[in-house]
């Protein structure tokens, strides 16, 4: 007896004395006479006793007997409309049943369209196993076999998702570069327009731009005549707010994602830029579940008819040309040549006598081009899709994340001061691009695949890469600063202090000294506030307040050791647990600050009935940080222990002209928690340092620091994202994402997602009060984590999370040992803008360098670059990759159209607007030392400064 296929392909609509199950035989057998017919297996409810005769719409059809009396075979129409199958036993009609042909004739909007097979292999750097194992697997078992298939079949097409895979392949097989280049030009083997597939909200804005530098830009430089116009970030259910603009202004018009409702969208950035986004719903299901092309063309036609019926109205409504795509991809899937199915499908379509779509092998770039019609109007969406997997990076890999965030500060600073130094010397042609390229790639190398099988190895490699990026950034910055200092006209031994941000800043600087007494003066001879601390090793550390250090420039300071310093702590009083200075009155108690009164605003800043200000909270968390869940896993209800539930013993460790510092050390079940609270006396600022000392790695524990803000209702919460500041409840993706995963559908609305990935700060404002928390960690929250949620915002930094990788054979993120965290807090008038500079500055130290010689022609204080608007940031200033000119990238953060002046130390001959990867777009009528730019709200704009 012949086997039946799994899914019933005809529908029972009616019967007489018998009913039947009717299915094509498996494997499918069909033939073409006047029409296409398919051999079908008929199983009756009741066995027949005599000879059977068949009729189809009254016309005789052959009945082929089988070994069983209750079943037979019959050739039925494969394509067409419904028909009635009648079976007679002698003169008695025992069956009359309406059948629906295996392939319906009505294909609606897609009847003369095209079905595109986009075949790729989703690639984390590791995850399936170690990076080395996965690199070898994708080269030997994916890329090389795909290349061989292309030799045999000129129509075969395949794509990888990122240029990192291409770089790895060429490193292993440099002899095949020309072959790869030719296939790239032919559009048969494409590689993606970004370096890899990151957690977008974890990266800085400039790190996201470098994804395009080492993606599309690298392709164009290394493969002349080739280009890539599709960015892939298939796996991660998260998009950061400005990503559409970053892609669009890098010349990448297309974005391929999944874990989102199937469809085509114009995804807008807040400035109005957009990127055409395609999602198949979930990247792996066509391969794992639906298996459209695993058998034969009739089966593929049968399965796909449903999809075209489902999507016909959508495509028609938006005037999208009738091109439907199927992504055949899964984790590390191997290439498959579907050409036999494609050829068989198209032969059927050409000879069937009804209008059927054609089937073809395509790439995603080819598909994006096909769906853009003259009158097409794609569905418009906008806003941040908060990352659902954010627990996997910062909280579960704190030290690695710290290296990434430090590299994001150091590398732009190193590029800027290296450029200023070499420009001043007339030696821009010696700019060390190769080292900067290596450093940037190291800082963005870890993708979304932390943990996984043998995840301890992967995580160690990722952390080492991020440390390399950080260390190279520090080294390059030190080299540039030392060269500049050697040219500054100041005495040997003096300190030159540098500011990497685009506004004048006042901030502490710390240098080693050998005496407990020291006096600091600036280059004008004015005394500078300072304080000396013991370093605990027999030496001392001098901290002084470097005031008004010029934007992207420096000031010079002289340190005289052994000089007595008169204390000037006017208005400062304190005891073991209270403090008052010009800004605050504070009372410390269990967990942190119990009362914080802002003297300028006349307001109590914190609501401490539940948590203290700076409280450290231990919670239960049983999620896995990443995986197939469709919303962020909540902390365990009721499993919460704040430090405020334990008795504190605060003591003053240091006090002086600059600050007073309180320390509390509290043993807990899994770690000794050391709290350090520092009240600044020369600026409105409180530092909170937390040390988790000797954490034992207990599983499923999470630590947070909490700041319960005294805004009882209607608080606005803002947080910094890459190249923007987003508002909770306003700037999120304006639809439910949809799409599917093993755990269900992504129906949780983005505005309800918390915690969030942040860059430097999160703030809360309302009722005349604003509070900004600057954070060293990458994940923050504002929702009370306890079971009875407070009505006021509780700003939190998520310090640590000791959960397990979601891979079935994955590792635990124990994070045993001692960990240090730093936060800064200020209160201000209502509105995030009042705390914006504070929030950014806290993670940007002033850099000091000691003068090693006694000569120099540069002034003792100087700004290399000034920007007239405090809300227009300089993302980068660097030498152009092509030629000895400069690139400057400006970012409008306030959300307003404006005209801004940029002042430089030397004359600029000409200005050219470029895209983000330095391709020229428009020559501007600008020259001189002061350049006036028009920049739109939320815009990221890049300019080439042509030098004289």
Coordinates of C-alpha atoms in Angstrom, one line a residue, residues 375-662:
X375 CA 3.3 53.9 -6.8
X376 CA 4.3 51.7 -3.8
X377 CA 3.5 53.1 -0.4
X378 CA 4.9 50.9 2.3
X379 CA 3.5 50.8 5.8
X380 CA 5.1 53.5 7.9
X381 CA 6.5 52.7 11.3
X382 CA 8.8 54.6 13.6
X383 CA 10.4 54.5 17.1
X384 CA 12.7 52.5 19.3
X385 CA 12.0 48.8 19.7
X386 CA 13.6 48.1 23.1
X387 CA 15.9 45.1 23.1
X388 CA 14.2 42.1 24.9
X389 CA 17.6 40.4 25.3
X390 CA 19.4 43.1 27.2
X391 CA 20.1 41.0 30.3
X392 CA 22.6 38.9 28.3
X393 CA 25.3 41.6 27.8
X394 CA 25.7 44.3 30.5
X395 CA 24.4 42.5 33.6
X396 CA 25.6 39.1 32.6
X397 CA 29.0 40.3 31.2
X398 CA 29.7 43.4 33.2
X399 CA 33.4 43.6 32.7
X400 CA 33.3 43.0 29.0
X401 CA 30.6 45.6 28.6
X402 CA 32.7 48.1 30.6
X403 CA 35.6 47.6 28.1
X404 CA 33.2 48.2 25.2
X405 CA 31.8 51.4 26.8
X406 CA 35.3 52.7 27.6
X407 CA 36.5 52.0 24.1
X408 CA 33.5 54.0 22.8
X409 CA 34.9 57.0 24.7
X410 CA 38.6 56.6 24.1
X411 CA 38.6 55.8 20.4
X412 CA 36.8 59.0 19.2
X413 CA 39.0 61.0 21.7
X414 CA 42.1 59.4 20.2
X415 CA 41.0 60.0 16.7
X416 CA 40.2 63.7 17.4
X417 CA 43.4 64.5 19.2
X418 CA 45.5 62.5 16.8
X419 CA 43.9 64.5 14.0
X420 CA 44.5 67.9 15.7
X421 CA 48.1 67.0 16.5
X422 CA 49.0 65.9 13.0
X423 CA 47.0 68.7 11.4
X424 CA 49.0 71.3 13.4
X425 CA 52.2 69.6 12.4
X426 CA 51.2 69.3 8.7
X427 CA 51.6 65.5 8.9
X428 CA 48.1 64.1 8.4
X429 CA 49.5 61.7 5.9
X430 CA 51.1 59.8 8.8
X431 CA 47.6 59.2 10.4
X432 CA 47.6 55.6 11.7
X433 CA 44.4 54.4 10.0
X434 CA 45.3 50.7 10.2
X435 CA 45.7 50.8 14.0
X436 CA 42.4 52.7 14.4
X437 CA 40.7 50.2 12.1
X438 CA 42.0 47.4 14.2
X439 CA 40.8 49.1 17.4
X440 CA 37.4 49.9 16.1
X441 CA 36.8 46.4 14.8
X442 CA 38.0 44.9 18.2
X443 CA 35.5 47.2 20.0
X444 CA 32.5 45.9 17.8
X445 CA 33.7 42.3 17.2
X446 CA 31.4 40.7 19.8
X447 CA 28.0 40.3 18.3
X448 CA 24.7 39.1 19.8
X449 CA 25.9 35.5 20.4
X450 CA 27.4 35.6 23.9
X451 CA 27.4 32.4 25.8
X452 CA 26.1 29.3 23.9
X453 CA 27.8 26.0 23.6
X454 CA 31.3 26.2 25.2
X455 CA 30.3 29.7 26.0
X456 CA 33.0 30.2 28.6
X457 CA 35.5 30.2 25.6
X458 CA 33.4 32.5 23.5
X459 CA 32.8 35.0 26.3
X460 CA 36.5 35.1 27.1
X461 CA 37.4 35.7 23.5
X462 CA 34.8 38.5 23.3
X463 CA 36.0 40.1 26.5
X464 CA 39.6 40.0 25.3
X465 CA 38.6 41.7 22.0
X466 CA 36.8 44.5 23.8
X467 CA 39.8 44.9 26.1
X468 CA 42.0 45.2 23.0
X469 CA 39.8 47.9 21.6
X470 CA 39.9 49.7 24.9
X471 CA 43.6 49.4 25.4
X472 CA 44.4 50.5 21.8
X473 CA 42.2 53.5 22.3
X474 CA 44.0 54.4 25.5
X475 CA 47.4 53.9 23.9
X476 CA 46.6 56.0 20.8
X477 CA 45.1 58.7 22.9
X478 CA 48.1 58.8 25.2
X479 CA 50.4 59.1 22.1
X480 CA 48.4 62.0 20.7
X481 CA 48.2 63.8 24.0
X482 CA 52.0 63.4 24.7
X483 CA 52.8 64.8 21.2
X484 CA 50.5 67.8 21.8
X485 CA 51.9 68.4 25.3
X486 CA 55.4 68.4 24.0
X487 CA 54.4 71.4 21.9
X488 CA 52.6 73.3 24.7
X489 CA 54.5 76.3 26.0
X490 CA 54.6 75.5 29.7
X491 CA 57.2 74.3 32.2
X492 CA 58.5 70.8 32.5
X493 CA 56.5 68.8 35.1
X494 CA 53.3 70.8 34.6
X495 CA 50.0 69.0 33.8
X496 CA 48.0 69.6 30.6
X497 CA 44.4 68.6 31.0
X498 CA 42.3 67.7 28.0
X499 CA 38.6 67.8 27.3
X500 CA 37.2 65.5 24.6
X501 CA 33.6 66.9 24.6
X502 CA 32.3 69.9 22.5
X503 CA 31.5 72.2 25.4
X504 CA 33.7 73.8 28.2
X505 CA 33.8 71.5 31.2
X506 CA 34.8 71.5 34.9
X507 CA 35.7 68.2 36.4
X508 CA 38.0 66.5 38.8
X509 CA 41.5 65.4 37.7
X510 CA 43.5 63.0 39.7
X511 CA 47.4 62.8 39.7
X512 CA 49.9 61.0 41.9
X513 CA 52.0 63.1 44.4
X514 CA 54.5 62.3 47.0
X515 CA 53.4 64.7 49.7
X516 CA 50.3 65.1 51.8
X517 CA 50.2 68.8 50.9
X518 CA 50.0 70.3 47.5
X519 CA 48.9 73.5 45.8
X520 CA 47.5 73.7 42.3
X521 CA 47.3 76.8 40.1
X522 CA 46.0 77.2 36.5
X523 CA 48.0 78.7 33.6
X524 CA 46.8 82.2 34.7
X525 CA 48.2 81.7 38.2
X526 CA 44.8 81.3 40.0
X527 CA 44.5 78.9 42.8
X528 CA 42.5 75.7 42.0
X529 CA 40.4 73.8 44.5
X530 CA 42.1 70.5 45.5
X531 CA 42.3 67.7 48.0
X532 CA 45.0 65.1 48.8
X533 CA 44.2 61.5 49.7
X534 CA 46.4 58.6 50.8
X535 CA 46.6 55.9 48.1
X536 CA 46.9 53.2 50.8
X537 CA 50.4 52.3 49.6
X538 CA 52.5 55.0 51.2
X539 CA 51.9 57.6 48.5
X540 CA 49.2 60.2 47.8
X541 CA 46.7 61.1 45.2
X542 CA 46.0 64.7 44.4
X543 CA 42.5 65.6 43.2
X544 CA 42.0 69.0 41.8
X545 CA 39.1 70.8 40.0
X546 CA 40.0 71.6 36.5
X547 CA 37.5 74.4 35.7
X548 CA 36.3 75.5 32.2
X549 CA 38.6 73.3 30.2
X550 CA 37.9 74.4 26.6
X551 CA 35.8 72.3 24.3
X552 CA 37.9 69.7 22.5
X553 CA 41.0 71.4 24.0
X554 CA 43.1 71.8 27.1
X555 CA 44.3 73.9 30.0
X556 CA 47.6 73.8 31.9
X557 CA 48.1 73.4 35.6
X558 CA 51.1 73.7 38.0
X559 CA 51.3 71.4 41.1
X560 CA 53.5 72.6 44.0
X561 CA 54.0 69.8 46.5
X562 CA 54.7 70.6 50.1
X563 CA 52.7 73.8 50.0
X564 CA 50.0 74.2 52.7
X565 CA 46.5 74.7 51.4
X566 CA 43.9 76.7 53.4
X567 CA 40.7 74.8 53.6
X568 CA 37.7 76.7 52.1
X569 CA 34.8 74.6 53.1
X570 CA 32.4 77.5 53.5
X571 CA 28.9 76.3 54.3
X572 CA 29.9 72.6 54.7
X573 CA 29.1 70.8 57.9
X574 CA 28.9 67.1 58.6
X575 CA 29.0 64.3 61.1
X576 CA 29.0 60.5 60.8
X577 CA 25.7 60.4 58.9
X578 CA 24.7 63.9 57.9
X579 CA 26.0 66.5 55.6
X580 CA 25.1 70.0 54.4
X581 CA 26.8 72.0 51.7
X582 CA 25.7 74.8 49.4
X583 CA 23.6 72.4 47.3
X584 CA 22.1 69.7 49.6
X585 CA 21.1 68.8 53.1
X586 CA 21.4 65.0 53.5
X587 CA 20.8 62.4 56.2
X588 CA 22.3 58.9 55.7
X589 CA 20.9 55.7 57.2
X590 CA 20.1 52.1 56.3
X591 CA 20.7 51.5 52.6
X592 CA 21.9 55.0 51.7
X593 CA 20.6 58.5 51.9
X594 CA 17.3 58.7 53.8
X595 CA 16.7 62.5 53.1
X596 CA 18.1 64.6 50.3
X597 CA 16.9 68.2 50.3
X598 CA 17.8 70.4 47.3
X599 CA 18.5 73.8 48.8
X600 CA 18.3 75.6 45.4
X601 CA 15.0 74.1 44.4
X602 CA 13.6 73.9 47.9
X603 CA 12.5 70.3 47.4
X604 CA 13.0 66.9 48.9
X605 CA 14.6 65.0 46.0
X606 CA 13.9 61.4 47.1
X607 CA 10.9 59.4 48.3
X608 CA 12.6 56.9 50.7
X609 CA 9.7 55.2 52.4
X610 CA 10.6 51.9 50.5
X611 CA 14.1 52.3 49.2
X612 CA 16.9 54.6 50.3
X613 CA 18.7 56.8 47.8
X614 CA 21.5 54.7 46.5
X615 CA 20.0 51.5 48.0
X616 CA 21.6 48.3 46.7
X617 CA 18.9 45.6 46.0
X618 CA 19.4 41.9 45.6
X619 CA 16.7 40.2 43.6
X620 CA 15.8 36.8 42.1
X621 CA 15.8 36.6 38.3
X622 CA 15.2 33.3 36.5
X623 CA 15.3 34.4 32.9
X624 CA 18.1 33.6 30.5
X625 CA 19.0 36.9 29.1
X626 CA 18.3 35.9 25.5
X627 CA 16.3 33.3 23.6
X628 CA 12.9 32.7 22.4
X629 CA 10.8 34.5 25.0
X630 CA 8.6 37.2 23.7
X631 CA 9.0 39.8 26.5
X632 CA 11.6 40.6 29.1
X633 CA 11.4 38.2 32.0
X634 CA 10.4 39.9 35.2
X635 CA 12.3 39.7 38.4
X636 CA 10.9 37.0 40.8
X637 CA 8.0 38.5 42.7
X638 CA 8.7 38.8 46.4
X639 CA 12.4 37.7 46.1
X640 CA 13.9 41.1 47.0
X641 CA 16.4 42.1 49.7
X642 CA 17.3 45.8 49.8
X643 CA 20.4 46.9 51.8
X644 CA 18.1 49.2 53.6
X645 CA 16.7 46.2 55.4
X646 CA 20.0 45.9 57.2
X647 CA 21.7 48.2 59.8
X648 CA 24.2 50.6 58.3
X649 CA 27.4 51.9 59.9
X650 CA 28.3 55.0 58.0
X651 CA 31.6 56.7 58.6
X652 CA 33.4 59.7 57.0
X653 CA 36.5 58.5 55.2
X654 CA 37.6 61.8 53.7
X655 CA 36.6 65.4 53.7
X656 CA 38.2 68.5 52.2
X657 CA 37.7 71.4 49.9
X658 CA 36.3 69.3 47.1
X659 CA 34.2 66.7 48.7
X660 CA 33.1 64.7 51.8
X661 CA 33.0 61.0 51.5
X662 CA 30.9 58.4 53.5

